[in-house]
Coordinates of C-alpha atoms and ligand atoms in Angstrom, one line a residue:
Chain O
X954 CA -13.1 116.1 -32.3
X955 CA -16.4 117.8 -32.3
X956 CA -17.7 118.7 -35.8
X957 CA -19.9 121.5 -34.6
X958 CA -17.9 124.1 -32.6
X959 CA -19.4 126.9 -30.6
X960 CA -17.5 129.6 -28.9
X961 CA -17.0 133.3 -28.3
X962 CA -15.3 135.3 -31.1
X963 CA -12.0 137.1 -31.1
X964 CA -11.6 139.3 -34.1
X965 CA -8.3 140.1 -35.8
X966 CA -7.4 142.0 -39.0
X967 CA -5.7 141.2 -42.2
X968 CA -2.2 139.6 -42.7
X969 CA -1.8 138.2 -39.2
X970 CA 1.5 136.4 -39.7
X971 CA 3.1 133.5 -37.9
X972 CA 5.8 135.7 -36.3
X973 CA 3.0 137.4 -34.4
X974 CA 1.4 134.1 -33.4
X975 CA 4.7 132.4 -32.5
X976 CA 7.4 135.1 -31.7
X977 CA 10.9 133.8 -32.0
X978 CA 11.4 133.8 -28.2
X979 CA 8.9 130.9 -28.1
X980 CA 11.5 128.6 -29.7
X981 CA 13.7 128.6 -26.6
X982 CA 11.0 128.5 -23.9
X983 CA 9.7 125.3 -22.3
X984 CA 6.7 124.0 -24.3
X985 CA 4.1 125.0 -21.8
X986 CA 5.3 128.6 -21.7
X987 CA 5.2 129.3 -25.4
X988 CA 1.5 130.1 -25.9
X989 CA 1.8 133.0 -23.4
X990 CA 3.6 134.9 -26.2
X991 CA 0.9 134.5 -28.8
X992 CA 0.2 137.9 -30.5
X993 CA 2.9 139.3 -28.2
X994 CA 3.7 142.2 -30.6
X995 CA 0.3 143.1 -31.9
X996 CA -2.0 142.3 -29.0
X997 CA 0.0 141.8 -25.8
X998 CA -1.9 140.2 -22.9
X999 CA -4.4 138.5 -25.2
X1000 CA -3.6 134.9 -24.2
X1001 CA -4.6 135.7 -20.6
X1002 CA -8.1 136.8 -21.6
X1003 CA -9.0 133.9 -24.0
X1004 CA -11.2 131.2 -22.6
X1005 CA -10.9 127.6 -23.6
X1006 CA -13.1 127.0 -26.6
X1007 CA -13.1 130.5 -28.0
X1008 CA -12.9 131.0 -31.8
X1009 CA -10.5 133.2 -33.7
X1010 CA -12.0 135.2 -36.6
X1011 CA -9.6 137.0 -38.9
X1012 CA -9.3 139.0 -42.1
X1013 CA -7.4 138.2 -45.3
X1014 CA -4.3 136.1 -45.6
X1015 CA -4.2 134.7 -42.1
X1016 CA -1.1 132.8 -41.2
X1017 CA 1.3 134.3 -43.7
X1018 CA 4.9 133.6 -42.8
X1019 CA 7.3 131.0 -41.4
X1020 CA 6.5 127.4 -40.8
X1021 CA 6.9 127.8 -37.1
X1022 CA 4.2 126.0 -35.1
X1023 CA 1.9 128.9 -34.8
X1024 CA -1.2 126.8 -34.7
X1025 CA 0.1 124.9 -31.7
X1026 CA 0.3 128.2 -29.8
X1027 CA -3.3 129.0 -30.8
X1028 CA -4.4 125.6 -29.4
X1029 CA -2.3 126.2 -26.3
X1030 CA -4.1 129.5 -25.7
X1031 CA -7.4 127.7 -25.9
X1032 CA -8.6 128.6 -29.4
X1033 CA -10.8 125.8 -30.8
X1034 CA -11.1 126.9 -34.4
X1035 CA -10.1 129.6 -36.9
X1036 CA -12.3 131.2 -39.5
X1037 CA -10.7 133.8 -41.7
X1038 CA -11.4 135.6 -45.0
X1039 CA -8.5 133.7 -46.5
X1040 CA -5.8 131.4 -45.1
X1041 CA -2.2 131.0 -46.0
X1042 CA -1.6 127.5 -47.3
X1043 CA 1.2 126.6 -45.0
X1044 CA -0.8 127.8 -41.9
X1045 CA -3.7 125.6 -43.1
X1046 CA -1.4 122.6 -43.3
X1047 CA 0.1 123.3 -39.9
X1048 CA -3.3 123.8 -38.3
X1049 CA -4.8 120.6 -39.6
X1050 CA -1.7 118.7 -38.7
X1051 CA -2.0 119.6 -35.1
X1052 CA -5.8 119.1 -35.0
X1053 CA -6.9 122.7 -35.2
X1054 CA -9.8 123.3 -37.7
X1055 CA -9.2 126.3 -39.9
X1056 CA -11.7 127.3 -42.6
X1057 CA -12.3 130.4 -44.7
X1058 CA -15.2 132.6 -45.8
X1059 CA -14.7 135.9 -47.7
X1060 CA -17.4 137.7 -45.8
X1061 CA -16.7 136.5 -42.3
X1062 CA -15.4 139.7 -40.8
X1063 CA -18.5 141.6 -41.8
X1064 CA -20.6 139.1 -39.9
X1065 CA -18.9 139.1 -36.5
X1066 CA -18.3 141.6 -33.7
X1067 CA -15.8 140.6 -31.1
X1068 CA -17.5 138.8 -28.2
X1069 CA -20.3 137.3 -30.3
X1070 CA -21.2 133.7 -29.7
X1071 CA -20.6 131.9 -33.0
X1072 CA -20.9 128.4 -34.3
X1073 CA -19.0 126.6 -37.0
X1074 CA -20.4 123.4 -38.5
X1075 CA -17.4 121.7 -40.1
X1076 CA -19.4 118.9 -41.7
X1077 CA -22.1 121.0 -43.2
X1078 CA -19.9 124.0 -44.0
X1079 CA -22.2 126.3 -42.2
X1080 CA -21.3 129.3 -40.1
X1081 CA -23.9 130.8 -37.7
X1082 CA -23.6 133.9 -35.5
X1083 CA -25.8 133.0 -32.5
X1084 CA -25.7 136.5 -31.2
X1085 CA -27.0 138.2 -34.4
X1086 CA -28.8 135.3 -36.1
X1087 CA -26.7 135.7 -39.3
X1088 CA -25.4 132.7 -41.1
X1089 CA -23.3 131.9 -44.2
X1090 CA -22.1 128.8 -45.9
X1091 CA -18.3 128.1 -46.3
X1092 CA -16.4 125.4 -48.2
X1093 CA -15.8 122.5 -45.9
X1094 CA -12.4 121.0 -45.6
X1095 CA -11.7 117.9 -47.7
X1096 CA -12.7 114.7 -45.9
X1097 CA -9.1 113.4 -45.6
X1098 CA -8.1 116.6 -43.8
X1099 CA -11.1 116.3 -41.5
X1100 CA -9.8 112.8 -40.7
X1101 CA -6.5 114.3 -39.6
X1102 CA -8.3 116.8 -37.4
X1103 CA -10.6 114.1 -35.9
X1104 CA -7.6 112.0 -35.1
X1105 CA -6.1 115.0 -33.1
X1106 CA -3.4 115.7 -35.7
X1107 CA -1.0 113.9 -37.9
X1108 CA 1.3 112.7 -35.2
X1109 CA -1.5 110.6 -33.8
X1110 CA -2.1 109.0 -37.2
X1111 CA 1.5 108.2 -37.7
X1112 CA 1.8 106.8 -34.2
X1113 CA -1.1 104.5 -34.9
X1114 CA 0.4 103.3 -38.2
X1115 CA 3.5 102.3 -36.3
X1116 CA 6.0 104.6 -38.2
X1117 CA 7.1 106.5 -35.1
X1118 CA 9.2 105.4 -32.1
X1119 CA 7.6 105.9 -28.8
X1120 CA 11.0 106.5 -27.2
X1121 CA 12.1 110.2 -27.4
X1122 CA 15.4 111.1 -28.9
Chain P
X1117 CA -12.7 116.1 -76.2
X1118 CA -9.9 118.6 -76.3
X1119 CA -7.2 117.6 -73.9
X1120 CA -6.9 119.8 -70.8
X1121 CA -4.0 122.3 -71.3
X1122 CA -1.6 122.2 -68.4
X1123 CA 0.8 124.7 -67.0
X1124 CA 4.2 123.9 -65.5
X1125 CA 3.0 123.5 -62.0
X1126 CA 0.1 121.2 -62.9
X1127 CA 2.5 119.1 -65.0
X1128 CA 4.9 118.5 -62.2
X1129 CA 2.1 117.7 -59.8
X1130 CA 0.5 115.2 -62.3
X1131 CA 3.9 113.5 -62.9
X1132 CA 4.2 112.9 -59.2
X1133 CA 0.6 111.9 -58.5
X1134 CA -0.3 108.5 -57.3
X1135 CA -3.6 108.4 -59.1
X1136 CA -3.8 107.3 -62.8
X1137 CA -5.8 110.4 -63.8
X1138 CA -4.5 112.1 -66.9
X1139 CA -5.1 115.6 -65.8
X1140 CA -5.4 118.0 -62.9
X1141 CA -7.3 121.2 -62.4
X1142 CA -7.7 123.9 -59.8
X1143 CA -9.4 122.6 -56.7
X1144 CA -8.1 119.0 -57.1
X1145 CA -6.2 117.4 -54.3
X1146 CA -3.2 115.5 -55.5
X1147 CA -1.2 112.9 -53.5
X1148 CA 2.3 113.0 -54.6
X1149 CA 5.7 111.3 -54.1
X1150 CA 8.6 113.6 -53.4
X1151 CA 12.1 113.4 -54.8
X1152 CA 14.0 114.6 -51.8
X1153 CA 13.4 115.6 -48.2
X1154 CA 15.3 118.2 -46.1
X1155 CA 15.1 118.4 -42.3
X1156 CA 16.6 121.4 -40.6
X1157 CA 18.2 122.0 -37.2
X1158 CA 15.2 124.0 -36.0
X1159 CA 13.2 120.7 -35.9
X1160 CA 15.2 120.0 -32.8
X1161 CA 13.0 122.5 -31.0
X1162 CA 9.8 120.8 -32.0
X1163 CA 8.6 118.4 -29.3
X1164 CA 6.6 116.4 -31.9
X1165 CA 9.8 115.2 -33.6
X1166 CA 11.9 114.8 -30.4
X1167 CA 9.2 112.8 -28.6
X1168 CA 8.2 110.6 -31.6
X1169 CA 11.1 110.3 -34.0
X1170 CA 10.5 108.3 -37.2
X1171 CA 11.6 104.7 -37.0
X1172 CA 13.1 104.8 -40.4
X1173 CA 13.2 106.9 -43.5
X1174 CA 11.3 105.8 -46.7
X1175 CA 14.6 106.1 -48.5
X1176 CA 17.6 107.4 -46.5
X1177 CA 19.5 108.3 -49.7
X1178 CA 16.8 110.9 -50.3
X1179 CA 16.9 112.5 -46.9
X1180 CA 19.3 115.4 -46.0
X1181 CA 19.7 116.9 -42.6
X1182 CA 21.0 120.5 -42.6
X1183 CA 21.9 122.8 -39.7
X1184 CA 21.2 126.3 -40.8
X1185 CA 18.8 128.4 -38.7
X1186 CA 20.8 128.6 -35.5
X1187 CA 24.3 127.7 -36.6
X1188 CA 26.3 127.4 -34.4
X1189 CA 24.0 126.9 -31.4
X1190 CA 23.4 130.3 -29.7
X1191 CA 21.9 128.9 -26.5
X1192 CA 21.6 125.7 -24.5
X1193 CA 18.1 124.9 -25.8
X1194 CA 19.3 124.8 -29.3
X1195 CA 22.5 122.9 -28.3
X1196 CA 20.3 120.2 -26.8
X1197 CA 17.9 120.3 -29.8
X1198 CA 20.7 119.8 -32.3
X1199 CA 22.4 117.1 -30.3
X1200 CA 19.1 115.2 -30.7
X1201 CA 18.9 115.7 -34.4
X1202 CA 22.5 114.5 -34.7
X1203 CA 21.3 111.3 -32.9
X1204 CA 18.5 111.0 -35.4
X1205 CA 20.8 111.4 -38.4
X1206 CA 22.8 108.6 -37.0
X1207 CA 19.8 106.4 -36.2
X1208 CA 18.3 106.8 -39.6
X1209 CA 21.7 106.2 -41.3
X1210 CA 21.6 109.6 -43.2
X1211 CA 24.7 110.2 -45.3
X1212 CA 23.6 113.7 -46.3
X1213 CA 24.1 115.2 -42.9
X1214 CA 25.6 118.7 -42.7
X1215 CA 26.6 119.9 -39.3
X1216 CA 27.8 123.5 -38.6
X1217 CA 30.2 124.8 -41.2
X1218 CA 29.3 122.3 -43.9
X1219 CA 26.1 123.5 -45.5
X1220 CA 24.8 127.0 -44.9
X1221 CA 21.1 127.9 -45.6
X1222 CA 19.2 125.0 -47.0
X1223 CA 17.7 126.7 -50.0
X1224 CA 21.0 128.1 -51.3
X1225 CA 22.9 125.0 -50.4
X1226 CA 20.5 122.6 -52.1
X1227 CA 21.0 124.5 -55.4
X1228 CA 24.8 124.3 -55.1
X1229 CA 24.6 120.6 -54.5
X1230 CA 22.6 120.1 -57.6
X1231 CA 19.5 118.8 -55.8
X1232 CA 17.2 121.5 -57.2
X1233 CA 16.4 120.0 -60.6
X1234 CA 13.7 120.7 -63.2
X1235 CA 10.6 118.7 -62.8
X1236 CA 11.2 117.7 -59.2
X1237 CA 9.3 118.1 -55.9
X1238 CA 11.3 118.6 -52.8
X1239 CA 9.8 118.5 -49.2
X1240 CA 11.3 120.9 -46.7
X1241 CA 9.8 122.4 -43.5
X1242 CA 10.9 125.9 -44.2
X1243 CA 8.4 128.5 -45.7
X1244 CA 11.0 129.8 -48.2
X1245 CA 11.3 126.4 -49.8
X1246 CA 9.4 128.0 -52.7
X1247 CA 12.9 129.3 -53.6
X1248 CA 13.4 126.1 -55.6
X1249 CA 10.9 127.4 -58.2
X1250 CA 13.8 129.2 -59.9
X1251 CA 15.0 125.8 -60.9
X1252 CA 11.8 124.9 -62.8
X1253 CA 10.6 122.7 -60.0
X1254 CA 8.3 122.7 -57.0
X1255 CA 8.8 123.0 -53.3
X1256 CA 6.9 124.7 -50.4
X1257 CA 7.0 124.8 -46.6
X1258 CA 5.3 121.9 -44.9
X1259 CA 5.8 122.2 -41.2
X1260 CA 7.6 119.7 -38.9
X1261 CA 4.8 117.3 -38.0
X1262 CA 4.0 116.9 -41.7
X1263 CA 7.7 116.4 -42.5
X1264 CA 7.6 113.4 -40.2
X1265 CA 5.0 111.9 -42.4
X1266 CA 7.1 112.6 -45.5
X1267 CA 10.2 111.0 -43.9
X1268 CA 8.2 107.9 -43.1
X1269 CA 6.2 107.6 -46.4
X1270 CA 7.9 109.7 -49.1
X1271 CA 4.5 111.2 -49.9
X1272 CA 2.5 114.3 -49.3
X1273 CA -0.5 116.2 -50.8
X1274 CA -1.2 119.5 -52.4
X1275 CA -4.3 121.3 -53.4
X1276 CA -4.0 122.5 -57.0
X1277 CA -4.4 126.3 -57.0
X1278 CA -5.3 128.8 -59.7
X1279 CA -2.2 130.1 -61.4
X1280 CA -1.4 133.7 -62.4
X1281 CA 1.2 134.6 -65.1
X1282 CA 3.8 137.3 -64.4
X1283 CA 5.7 138.4 -67.5
X1284 CA 9.1 140.0 -66.9
X1285 CA 10.4 142.0 -69.8
X1286 CA 13.4 144.2 -70.4
X1287 CA 16.5 144.0 -68.2
X1288 CA 17.3 145.6 -64.9
X1289 CA 19.2 148.9 -65.1
X1290 CA 22.0 149.4 -62.5
X1291 CA 21.8 149.9 -59.6
X1292 CA 18.4 148.0 -59.5
X1293 CA 18.7 144.4 -58.3
X1294 CA 16.2 141.5 -58.4
X1295 CA 15.1 142.3 -54.9
X1296 CA 13.8 145.6 -56.3
X1297 CA 12.0 143.8 -59.0
X1298 CA 10.3 141.6 -56.4
X1299 CA 9.4 144.6 -54.2
X1300 CA 7.9 146.3 -57.2
X1301 CA 5.6 143.4 -58.0
X1302 CA 4.8 142.8 -54.3
X1303 CA 3.7 146.4 -54.1
X1304 CA 1.4 146.2 -57.1
X1305 CA 0.1 142.6 -57.0
X1306 CA -0.3 142.1 -53.3
X1307 CA -1.1 138.7 -51.7
X1308 CA -2.2 135.7 -53.6
X1309 CA -3.1 133.1 -50.9
X1310 CA -3.6 129.6 -52.3
X1311 CA -2.7 130.7 -55.8
X1312 CA 0.5 129.9 -57.9
X1313 CA 2.7 132.1 -60.0
X1314 CA 4.4 131.2 -63.3
X1315 CA 7.0 133.6 -64.6
X1316 CA 7.4 134.2 -68.3
X1317 CA 8.8 136.9 -70.6
X1318 CA 12.0 137.7 -72.5
X1319 CA 13.5 139.5 -69.5
X1320 CA 14.1 136.2 -67.7
X1321 CA 16.8 135.2 -70.2
X1322 CA 18.8 138.1 -68.9
X1323 CA 18.5 137.0 -65.3
X1324 CA 21.2 134.9 -63.5
X1325 CA 20.1 132.0 -61.3
X1326 CA 20.9 134.1 -58.3
X1327 CA 18.6 136.8 -59.5
X1328 CA 15.8 134.4 -60.3
X1329 CA 16.3 132.7 -56.9
X1330 CA 15.8 136.1 -55.1
X1331 CA 12.4 136.5 -56.8
X1332 CA 11.3 132.9 -56.3
X1333 CA 12.4 132.9 -52.6
X1334 CA 10.6 136.2 -51.9
X1335 CA 7.3 134.9 -53.4
X1336 CA 6.7 133.3 -50.0
X1337 CA 5.8 136.8 -49.0
X1338 CA 2.9 136.8 -51.4
X1339 CA 1.4 133.9 -49.6
X1340 CA 1.4 131.7 -52.7
X1341 CA 1.6 127.9 -52.9
X1342 CA 4.2 127.7 -55.7
X1343 CA 6.1 130.1 -57.9
X1344 CA 8.1 128.7 -60.9
X1345 CA 10.4 129.9 -63.6
X1346 CA 10.7 128.3 -67.1
X1347 CA 13.7 126.1 -68.1
X1348 CA 16.1 127.8 -70.4
X1349 CA 19.8 128.1 -71.4
X1350 CA 20.8 129.9 -68.2
X1351 CA 19.4 127.1 -66.0
X1352 CA 20.8 124.4 -68.3
X1353 CA 24.3 125.8 -68.0
X1354 CA 24.0 126.2 -64.2
X1355 CA 23.1 122.5 -63.9
X1356 CA 25.9 121.3 -66.2
X1357 CA 28.4 119.4 -64.0
X1358 CA 26.2 120.1 -61.0
X1359 CA 23.0 118.1 -61.3
X1360 CA 22.9 115.1 -59.1
X1361 CA 20.9 113.1 -61.6
X1362 CA 19.1 113.4 -64.9
X1363 CA 16.0 115.5 -65.0
X1364 CA 12.9 116.4 -67.0
X1365 CA 12.2 120.1 -67.5
X1366 CA 8.6 121.2 -67.9
X1367 CA 7.1 123.8 -70.2
X1368 CA 3.5 125.1 -70.2
X1369 CA 1.3 123.7 -72.9
X1370 CA 0.9 126.2 -75.7
X1371 CA -2.3 128.3 -75.3
X1372 CA -2.5 127.4 -71.6
X1373 CA -4.7 130.0 -69.9
X1374 CA -3.9 131.6 -66.6
X1375 CA -6.3 133.1 -64.1
X1376 CA -4.8 136.5 -64.4
X1377 CA -1.9 138.2 -66.3
X1378 CA 0.6 140.8 -65.1
X1379 CA 3.4 142.3 -66.9
X1380 CA 6.5 144.3 -65.7
X1381 CA 9.2 146.1 -67.6
X1382 CA 12.3 145.7 -65.5
X1383 CA 13.9 148.7 -67.2
X1384 CA 11.5 151.0 -65.3
X1385 CA 12.0 149.6 -61.8
X1386 CA 14.2 151.8 -59.5
X1387 CA 15.7 150.8 -56.2
X1388 CA 12.7 149.9 -53.9
X1389 CA 12.1 149.5 -50.2
X1390 CA 9.4 147.7 -48.2
X1391 CA 8.2 149.8 -45.2
X1392 CA 8.0 148.1 -41.8
X1393 CA 5.7 145.3 -40.7
X1394 CA 4.6 143.8 -44.1
X1395 CA 5.8 143.3 -47.6
X1396 CA 2.9 143.1 -50.0
X1397 CA 1.3 146.4 -51.0
X1398 CA 3.7 148.2 -48.7
X1399 CA 6.6 149.2 -51.0
X1400 CA 7.9 152.3 -52.6
X1401 CA 10.9 153.7 -54.5
X1402 CA 13.8 154.4 -52.1
X1403 CA 14.0 157.9 -53.6
X1404 CA 10.5 158.7 -52.2
X1405 CA 11.3 157.6 -48.7
X1406 CA 12.7 160.7 -47.0
X1407 CA 15.3 160.6 -44.3
X1408 CA 15.1 157.5 -42.1
X1409 CA 18.2 157.0 -39.8
X1410 CA 19.1 153.3 -39.3
X1411 CA 20.7 151.6 -36.3
X1412 CA 21.5 148.4 -38.0
X1413 CA 22.1 147.3 -41.6
X1414 CA 21.9 143.6 -42.6
X1415 CA 22.8 141.8 -45.8
X1416 CA 22.1 138.1 -45.9
X1417 CA 19.5 135.3 -45.9
X1418 CA 18.6 132.5 -48.3
X1419 CA 17.4 135.2 -50.7
X1420 CA 20.2 137.8 -50.5
X1421 CA 23.2 136.2 -48.9
X1422 CA 24.5 135.3 -52.4
X1423 CA 27.7 136.0 -54.1
X1424 CA 26.1 138.8 -56.2
X1425 CA 24.9 140.4 -52.9
X1426 CA 28.4 140.4 -51.5
X1427 CA 29.8 141.7 -54.7
X1428 CA 27.3 144.5 -54.8
X1429 CA 28.0 145.4 -51.1
X1430 CA 31.8 145.3 -51.7
X1431 CA 31.5 147.5 -54.8
X1432 CA 29.7 150.2 -52.7
X1433 CA 31.8 149.8 -49.5
X1434 CA 35.2 149.7 -51.1
X1435 CA 37.3 152.6 -49.9
X1436 CA 34.5 153.9 -47.7
X1437 CA 33.4 153.5 -44.1
X1438 CA 30.2 152.4 -42.4
X1439 CA 28.7 155.5 -40.8
X1440 CA 29.6 155.8 -37.1
X1441 CA 26.0 155.9 -36.0
X1442 CA 25.1 152.5 -37.6
X1443 CA 26.5 149.0 -37.9
X1444 CA 26.6 146.5 -40.8
X1445 CA 26.2 142.8 -40.5
X1446 CA 26.9 140.6 -43.6
X1447 CA 26.0 136.9 -43.5
X1448 CA 26.9 134.8 -46.6
X1449 CA 24.3 132.1 -47.2
X1450 CA 26.8 129.2 -47.7
X1451 CA 30.4 128.3 -47.1
X1452 CA 30.9 128.1 -50.9
X1453 CA 29.7 131.7 -51.2
X1454 CA 31.8 132.8 -48.3
X1455 CA 34.9 131.2 -49.8
X1456 CA 34.3 132.7 -53.2
X1457 CA 33.7 136.1 -51.7
X1458 CA 37.0 135.8 -49.9
X1459 CA 38.8 134.8 -53.0
X1460 CA 37.3 137.7 -54.9
X1461 CA 38.3 140.2 -52.2
X1462 CA 34.7 141.1 -51.2
X1463 CA 35.1 139.9 -47.6
X1464 CA 38.2 142.0 -47.1
X1465 CA 36.5 145.1 -48.5
X1466 CA 33.5 144.7 -46.3
X1467 CA 35.7 144.3 -43.2
X1468 CA 37.9 147.2 -44.1
X1469 CA 34.8 149.4 -44.4
X1470 CA 33.9 148.4 -40.8
X1471 CA 31.2 145.8 -41.6
X1472 CA 31.0 142.5 -39.7
X1473 CA 31.0 139.3 -41.7
X1474 CA 29.4 136.3 -39.8
X1475 CA 29.4 132.6 -40.6
X1476 CA 26.7 131.3 -42.9
X1477 CA 23.4 130.9 -41.0
X1478 CA 19.9 132.3 -40.9
X1479 CA 21.1 134.4 -38.0
X1480 CA 19.4 137.8 -37.6
X1481 CA 17.0 137.1 -40.5
X1482 CA 14.7 135.3 -38.1
X1483 CA 15.8 137.1 -34.9
X1484 CA 17.6 134.0 -33.8
X1485 CA 21.0 135.3 -33.1
X1486 CA 23.8 137.5 -34.5
X1487 CA 22.1 140.9 -34.7
X1488 CA 19.0 141.2 -32.6
X1489 CA 17.3 144.6 -32.5
X1490 CA 16.6 146.5 -29.3
X1491 CA 13.4 148.5 -28.5
X1492 CA 13.1 151.6 -30.6
X1493 CA 15.8 150.6 -33.1
X1494 CA 15.4 150.8 -36.9
X1495 CA 17.0 148.4 -39.3
X1496 CA 17.3 148.1 -43.0
X1497 CA 17.8 144.6 -44.3
X1498 CA 18.1 142.6 -47.5
X1499 CA 16.8 139.5 -45.7
X1500 CA 13.3 138.1 -46.4
X1501 CA 10.8 139.5 -43.8
X1502 CA 10.1 142.8 -42.1
X1503 CA 7.4 141.6 -39.8
X1504 CA 7.0 143.3 -36.5
X1505 CA 9.2 141.6 -33.9
X1506 CA 10.9 139.5 -36.6
X1507 CA 14.5 140.6 -35.8
X1508 CA 14.2 141.0 -32.1
X1509 CA 12.2 143.6 -30.2
X1510 CA 8.6 144.2 -31.2
X1511 CA 9.3 147.9 -30.7
X1512 CA 11.9 147.8 -33.6
X1513 CA 11.2 148.9 -37.2
X1514 CA 12.5 146.9 -40.2
X1515 CA 12.8 148.3 -43.7
X1516 CA 13.6 145.8 -46.4
X1517 CA 15.6 146.5 -49.6
X1518 CA 18.3 145.2 -52.0
X1519 CA 21.8 144.5 -50.8
X1520 CA 23.0 147.6 -52.7
X1521 CA 20.5 149.8 -50.9
X1522 CA 21.5 148.3 -47.5
X1523 CA 25.2 148.9 -48.3
X1524 CA 24.5 152.5 -49.3
X1525 CA 22.5 153.0 -46.2
X1526 CA 25.3 151.6 -44.1
X1527 CA 27.6 154.4 -45.4
X1528 CA 25.1 157.2 -45.1
X1529 CA 23.6 156.1 -41.7
X1530 CA 20.1 156.5 -43.2
X1531 CA 18.1 154.6 -45.9
X1532 CA 19.9 155.7 -49.0
X1533 CA 19.5 155.1 -52.7
X1534 CA 22.6 153.2 -54.1
X1535 CA 22.4 155.5 -57.2
X1536 CA 24.3 158.0 -55.1
X1537 CA 27.3 155.6 -55.2
X1538 CA 26.8 153.8 -58.4
X1539 CA 25.2 156.4 -60.6
X1540 CA 23.0 154.7 -63.2
X1541 CA 19.6 155.0 -64.7
X1542 CA 17.8 156.5 -61.7
X1543 CA 20.2 159.0 -60.4
Ligands
SF4_1204 S1 17.5 132.9 -44.1 FE1 15.6 133.7 -43.2 S2 14.0 133.3 -44.6 FE2 15.8 132.1 -45.3 S3 15.4 130.1 -44.4 FE3 16.7 131.3 -42.9 S4 15.2 132.3 -41.5 FE4 14.1 131.5 -43.3

């Protein structure tokens, strides 16, 4: 996993919940089809216009809601990182555990307009808006969570430690 | 040096921590052991688990597998998913395996079984696991990939958050229910991501375990990490003859300081409603709402599919009829609740009024099955979430209220104040 992530910004508002990121219909679709319904209720058509590597910028309380695998849908759409004004704790866990970096900075939305080219340095805890030249520090994730992200998610770590069967149920 | 004063949440985290530190403070990360693990049917739809199942459980006597979200399977995908989880239960040698008909919704069932005990930490994937806080213990949603780790190792981690104190005073006046108390505080306090809540106040002593559980369950909607109630006589007597083992209640240290303080007098709280799409900072008294016709009325969920909800619904519905322009779906949370409601005559009264009583399951609460909304429809529900698209169509609107308000609305055909049927302090 790259520790410095650069991408184009998509900007969302406050309280974007996991029902929006992973609508219930996703549960019964084949795995590859699920990301197509990301933000289906609040921003239909969005998954088709995201490019691989884009970054999601959001307001307060991003990821409120169910423990459904919302972060997997974001990864599936092509999102490479999330930076929000604040993050729901369960979303943070689910994001890290599937290898999606998610960090927070209270001022982030005032610094980004949709479409800006932005950069997140996960090691230094530094955000830069390459389009406007602005920058701001944020609190880096604890090292043990960065290790999970670097490994590509918790399943990879568990596989390596030999706790999981390689044969599917 | 003065010893660090600890609140209830910090004490439980410290008691389960693998480090030999003597204290914890906000910002710390603690690695903890867990006392029990619950895996749900919905995990059968997670490829991570199906493709890489755990070889063995850290302690199979501490693992329970419960089918609740889609019970019984409403479609072939779920049928295949659950058949795989059955296989896993067998492979891991899990005794506490509860197939359709044997458990109900995990949070309510775990309490009935005496698994929710003061001082404990329980791991569960579901976001409303915070419900366990009513029992003076800790739980929160973890996500399926993480639960795999817990099943293998018996351990997980938490970041210690700041804790706010919410004092509940006075006692609720009929027809106010604990859902209304929660909606009132959600409206005023708003979201508290990464923070914790500890409840205090003399009003708690008047609240039954069902009423406390509604509040703790709903705290998931405030985006908090943990919410916890104190240990007292009511909890003690609930656990008598029920607790699966001995337990150690926690109390906050005297003079512990909280990051903020809130106080509510429950006597002043009228029937409340959350408007569509979000809960926090989006609630108002039912009496201020105006005329909102409803197509569907739902009573149920881990929060409000309890015996007190069915009792309250039956009291309002008895001898009356569900309005012809709406429909009422009632989903008891567990078979035990269903059975008791039947014995007490509530089920018959709901059916006689024209309501439909389903088997215990999450059902329409998560838009899974048994009551999906169509485009343009409006619902009122006593379940846990009113997010856009939650119960079916993204073009549907969901109002959220107490079971009494939902029952009153079912009779009127629009969102109605239960005071109209029950009288009381706010009529
Ligand atoms: S009843 Fe609703 S909120 Fe409760 S566990 Fe089921 S889906 Fe989640």
